[in-house]
């Protein structure tokens, strides 16, 4: 029996400090372990990072998302984790990404302004569905560029 697909959307505050290069190294470590771990349990999604905030979409079976999110919440590299949505989903928004990193290309700046304002996200004011749609549009833009 295939498990029902769920989607979890949250945002959090970045606690990684240091130079932009040091922050980038740490974010890359997060992406590496995310991709390695998520692949094993068929969890897909995307991460965005902007001036002090993270937002992430995770898709997969409910119990796998809960176990992954438990680990993520304990991670000291961020805090003030706030769930925006945790619902059943009919299909994956990021089917080919065990964990994509979106919003970091210059060409994404226009799309990125929909999710970021000034020096950071104003994601608190955004619905999970909106964050999901913006991140999925960024992922499609990334994939089109890479093709
Ligand atoms: P490893 O991959 O072996 O650890 C990698 C490196 O990260 C180590 O060198 C260690 O120094 C460092 N590290 C590990 N845990 C911590 C910690 N709690 N605090 C500080 N440094 C640490 N994990 C996923 O599996 N899937 C995800 O989608 C995911 N998304 C994340 C999103 C954000 C915003 C953050 C901050 C973390 C995310 N993580 C994710 C990472 C997660 O919190 C755990 O660190 C990770 O799952 C541990 O995997 P591992 O045991 O394979 O560690």
Short mmCIF file of C-alpha atoms and ligand atoms in Angstrom, two decimals:
data_model
loop_
_atom_site.label_atom_id
_atom_site.label_comp_id
_atom_site.label_asym_id
_atom_site.label_seq_id
_atom_site.Cartn_x
_atom_site.Cartn_y
_atom_site.Cartn_z
CA UNK A 1 0.00 0.00 0.00
CA UNK A 2 1.34 3.44 -0.89
CA UNK A 3 1.27 6.01 1.90
CA UNK A 4 -0.71 9.19 1.55
CA UNK A 5 1.49 12.08 0.45
CA UNK A 6 1.89 15.00 2.84
CA UNK A 7 3.45 18.43 2.44
CA UNK A 8 5.02 20.40 5.27
CA UNK A 9 5.97 24.07 4.89
CA UNK A 10 7.79 26.03 7.59
CA UNK A 11 10.05 28.98 8.08
CA UNK A 12 12.73 29.62 10.68
CA UNK A 13 15.37 32.12 11.73
CA UNK A 14 18.97 31.53 10.72
CA UNK A 15 21.42 31.15 13.64
CA UNK A 16 24.49 30.51 11.48
CA UNK A 17 26.97 33.34 11.90
CA UNK A 18 30.23 34.25 10.20
CA UNK A 19 31.29 35.62 6.85
CA UNK A 20 29.03 35.06 3.82
CA UNK A 21 31.48 32.32 2.76
CA UNK A 22 31.25 30.55 6.15
CA UNK A 23 27.45 30.77 6.07
CA UNK A 24 27.45 29.38 2.55
CA UNK A 25 29.67 26.44 3.61
CA UNK A 26 27.24 25.59 6.43
CA UNK A 27 24.17 25.90 4.19
CA UNK A 28 25.88 23.54 1.74
CA UNK A 29 26.44 21.03 4.57
CA UNK A 30 22.73 21.23 5.39
CA UNK A 31 21.87 20.60 1.74
CA UNK A 32 24.27 17.66 1.51
CA UNK A 33 22.87 15.85 4.54
CA UNK A 34 19.31 16.73 3.48
CA UNK A 35 19.80 15.28 0.01
CA UNK A 36 21.50 12.14 1.34
CA UNK A 37 18.90 11.46 4.06
CA UNK A 38 15.79 12.46 2.10
CA UNK A 39 16.71 10.29 -0.88
CA UNK A 40 16.69 7.20 1.35
CA UNK A 41 13.09 7.77 2.46
CA UNK A 42 11.64 9.32 -0.72
CA UNK A 43 11.24 12.76 0.80
CA UNK A 44 11.44 15.61 -1.72
CA UNK A 45 11.37 19.38 -1.37
CA UNK A 46 13.17 22.68 -1.54
CA UNK A 47 14.98 25.07 0.76
CA UNK A 48 15.31 28.83 0.41
CA UNK A 49 17.63 31.04 2.42
CA UNK A 50 17.56 34.80 2.51
CA UNK A 51 19.19 37.27 4.87
CA UNK A 52 18.61 35.50 8.10
CA UNK A 53 15.61 33.29 7.37
CA UNK A 54 15.03 29.81 5.99
CA UNK A 55 11.86 28.46 4.42
CA UNK A 56 11.50 24.82 3.45
CA UNK A 57 8.96 22.57 1.77
CA UNK A 58 9.11 18.84 2.57
CA UNK A 59 6.97 16.22 0.80
CA UNK A 60 6.60 12.54 1.60
CA UNK A 61 4.87 10.03 3.85
CA UNK A 62 3.58 11.55 7.08
CA UNK A 63 5.75 9.48 9.43
CA UNK A 64 8.89 10.23 7.37
CA UNK A 65 8.14 13.95 7.41
CA UNK A 66 7.54 13.87 11.17
CA UNK A 67 10.82 12.05 11.84
CA UNK A 68 12.77 14.39 9.53
CA UNK A 69 11.15 17.49 10.96
CA UNK A 70 11.89 16.34 14.53
CA UNK A 71 15.60 16.30 13.60
CA UNK A 72 15.38 19.63 11.79
CA UNK A 73 13.71 21.30 14.78
CA UNK A 74 16.54 20.20 17.08
CA UNK A 75 19.17 21.69 14.75
CA UNK A 76 20.93 24.61 16.42
CA UNK A 77 21.77 26.25 13.12
CA UNK A 78 18.30 27.79 13.14
CA UNK A 79 15.44 28.47 15.56
CA UNK A 80 12.02 30.06 15.98
CA UNK A 81 10.70 27.34 13.67
CA UNK A 82 7.11 28.03 12.65
CA UNK A 83 4.97 25.61 10.67
CA UNK A 84 2.96 27.32 7.92
CA UNK A 85 1.24 24.19 6.57
CA UNK A 86 1.15 20.43 7.13
CA UNK A 87 -1.50 18.90 4.88
CA UNK A 88 -2.28 16.02 2.57
CA UNK A 89 -1.13 16.69 -0.99
CA UNK A 90 -2.34 15.20 -4.27
CA UNK A 91 1.06 15.35 -5.99
CA UNK A 92 4.65 16.41 -5.39
CA UNK A 93 5.74 19.93 -6.27
CA UNK A 94 9.43 18.89 -6.37
CA UNK A 95 9.34 15.31 -7.72
CA UNK A 96 12.97 15.22 -8.85
CA UNK A 97 14.57 17.07 -5.93
CA UNK A 98 15.55 15.27 -2.71
CA UNK A 99 16.29 18.81 -1.53
CA UNK A 100 16.61 21.68 -3.99
CA UNK A 101 18.10 25.04 -3.15
CA UNK A 102 16.14 27.85 -4.76
CA UNK A 103 16.32 31.60 -5.01
CA UNK A 104 20.10 31.93 -5.12
CA UNK A 105 20.53 32.81 -8.81
CA UNK A 106 20.58 36.41 -10.02
CA UNK A 107 17.85 35.62 -12.54
CA UNK A 108 15.57 34.62 -9.68
CA UNK A 109 15.57 38.04 -8.11
CA UNK A 110 12.24 39.08 -9.60
CA UNK A 111 10.50 35.91 -8.43
CA UNK A 112 12.33 36.09 -5.15
CA UNK A 113 10.81 39.46 -4.30
CA UNK A 114 7.46 37.70 -3.97
CA UNK A 115 8.80 35.84 -0.96
CA UNK A 116 11.44 38.22 0.40
CA UNK A 117 11.12 41.84 1.37
CA UNK A 118 13.89 44.19 2.42
CA UNK A 119 16.49 42.38 4.49
CA UNK A 120 14.52 39.19 5.09
CA UNK A 121 11.37 37.20 4.55
CA UNK A 122 8.07 38.44 5.70
CA UNK A 123 7.02 34.83 5.50
CA UNK A 124 5.14 35.04 8.79
CA UNK A 125 2.49 36.93 6.92
CA UNK A 126 2.36 34.44 4.09
CA UNK A 127 0.29 31.34 3.89
CA UNK A 128 2.06 28.01 3.49
CA UNK A 129 0.37 27.53 0.13
CA UNK A 130 1.78 30.80 -1.16
CA UNK A 131 5.31 29.95 0.01
CA UNK A 132 4.95 26.54 -1.66
CA UNK A 133 3.85 28.08 -4.98
CA UNK A 134 6.65 30.66 -5.02
CA UNK A 135 9.26 27.99 -4.26
CA UNK A 136 7.84 25.67 -6.91
CA UNK A 137 8.03 28.51 -9.50
CA UNK A 138 11.65 29.09 -8.50
CA UNK A 139 12.34 25.35 -8.88
CA UNK A 140 10.79 25.30 -12.36
CA UNK A 141 12.92 28.34 -13.31
CA UNK A 142 16.05 26.53 -12.03
CA UNK A 143 15.22 23.37 -13.99
CA UNK A 144 14.55 25.37 -17.17
CA UNK A 145 17.92 27.10 -16.81
CA UNK A 146 19.70 23.79 -16.23
CA UNK A 147 18.05 22.08 -19.25
P1 LIG B 1 25.48 14.57 9.03
O1 LIG B 1 25.07 14.78 7.61
O2 LIG B 1 26.47 13.52 9.33
O3 LIG B 1 25.96 15.98 9.57
C1 LIG B 1 26.46 16.90 8.65
C2 LIG B 1 27.17 18.02 9.36
O4 LIG B 1 26.22 18.88 9.92
C3 LIG B 1 28.10 17.57 10.46
O5 LIG B 1 29.39 17.88 10.05
C4 LIG B 1 27.72 18.36 11.68
O6 LIG B 1 28.80 19.22 12.04
C5 LIG B 1 26.61 19.23 11.23
N1 LIG B 1 25.45 19.05 12.06
C6 LIG B 1 24.62 17.99 12.08
N2 LIG B 1 23.63 18.18 12.94
C7 LIG B 1 23.83 19.41 13.48
C8 LIG B 1 23.14 20.16 14.42
N3 LIG B 1 22.02 19.71 15.01
N4 LIG B 1 23.62 21.39 14.75
C9 LIG B 1 24.74 21.86 14.16
N5 LIG B 1 25.45 21.19 13.24
C10 LIG B 1 25.00 19.97 12.92
N6 LIG B 1 18.11 17.09 7.37
C11 LIG B 1 17.47 16.19 6.61
O7 LIG B 1 17.74 14.99 6.72
N7 LIG B 1 16.54 16.57 5.68
C12 LIG B 1 16.20 17.88 5.49
O8 LIG B 1 15.37 18.18 4.62
C13 LIG B 1 16.83 18.86 6.29
N8 LIG B 1 16.56 20.17 6.16
C14 LIG B 1 17.17 21.07 6.99
C15 LIG B 1 16.82 22.42 6.89
C16 LIG B 1 17.40 23.35 7.76
C17 LIG B 1 16.99 24.80 7.64
C18 LIG B 1 18.35 22.95 8.70
C19 LIG B 1 18.99 23.95 9.61
C20 LIG B 1 18.71 21.62 8.79
C21 LIG B 1 18.14 20.68 7.94
N9 LIG B 1 18.49 19.33 8.00
C22 LIG B 1 17.83 18.41 7.24
C23 LIG B 1 19.61 18.88 8.83
C24 LIG B 1 19.12 18.23 10.10
O9 LIG B 1 18.79 19.20 11.04
C25 LIG B 1 20.22 17.32 10.67
O10 LIG B 1 21.40 18.07 10.89
C26 LIG B 1 20.56 16.21 9.73
O11 LIG B 1 19.38 15.56 9.30
C27 LIG B 1 21.50 15.22 10.39
O12 LIG B 1 21.83 14.30 9.43
P2 LIG B 1 23.02 13.31 9.66
O13 LIG B 1 22.76 12.57 10.92
O14 LIG B 1 23.16 12.50 8.39
O15 LIG B 1 24.23 14.29 9.92
#
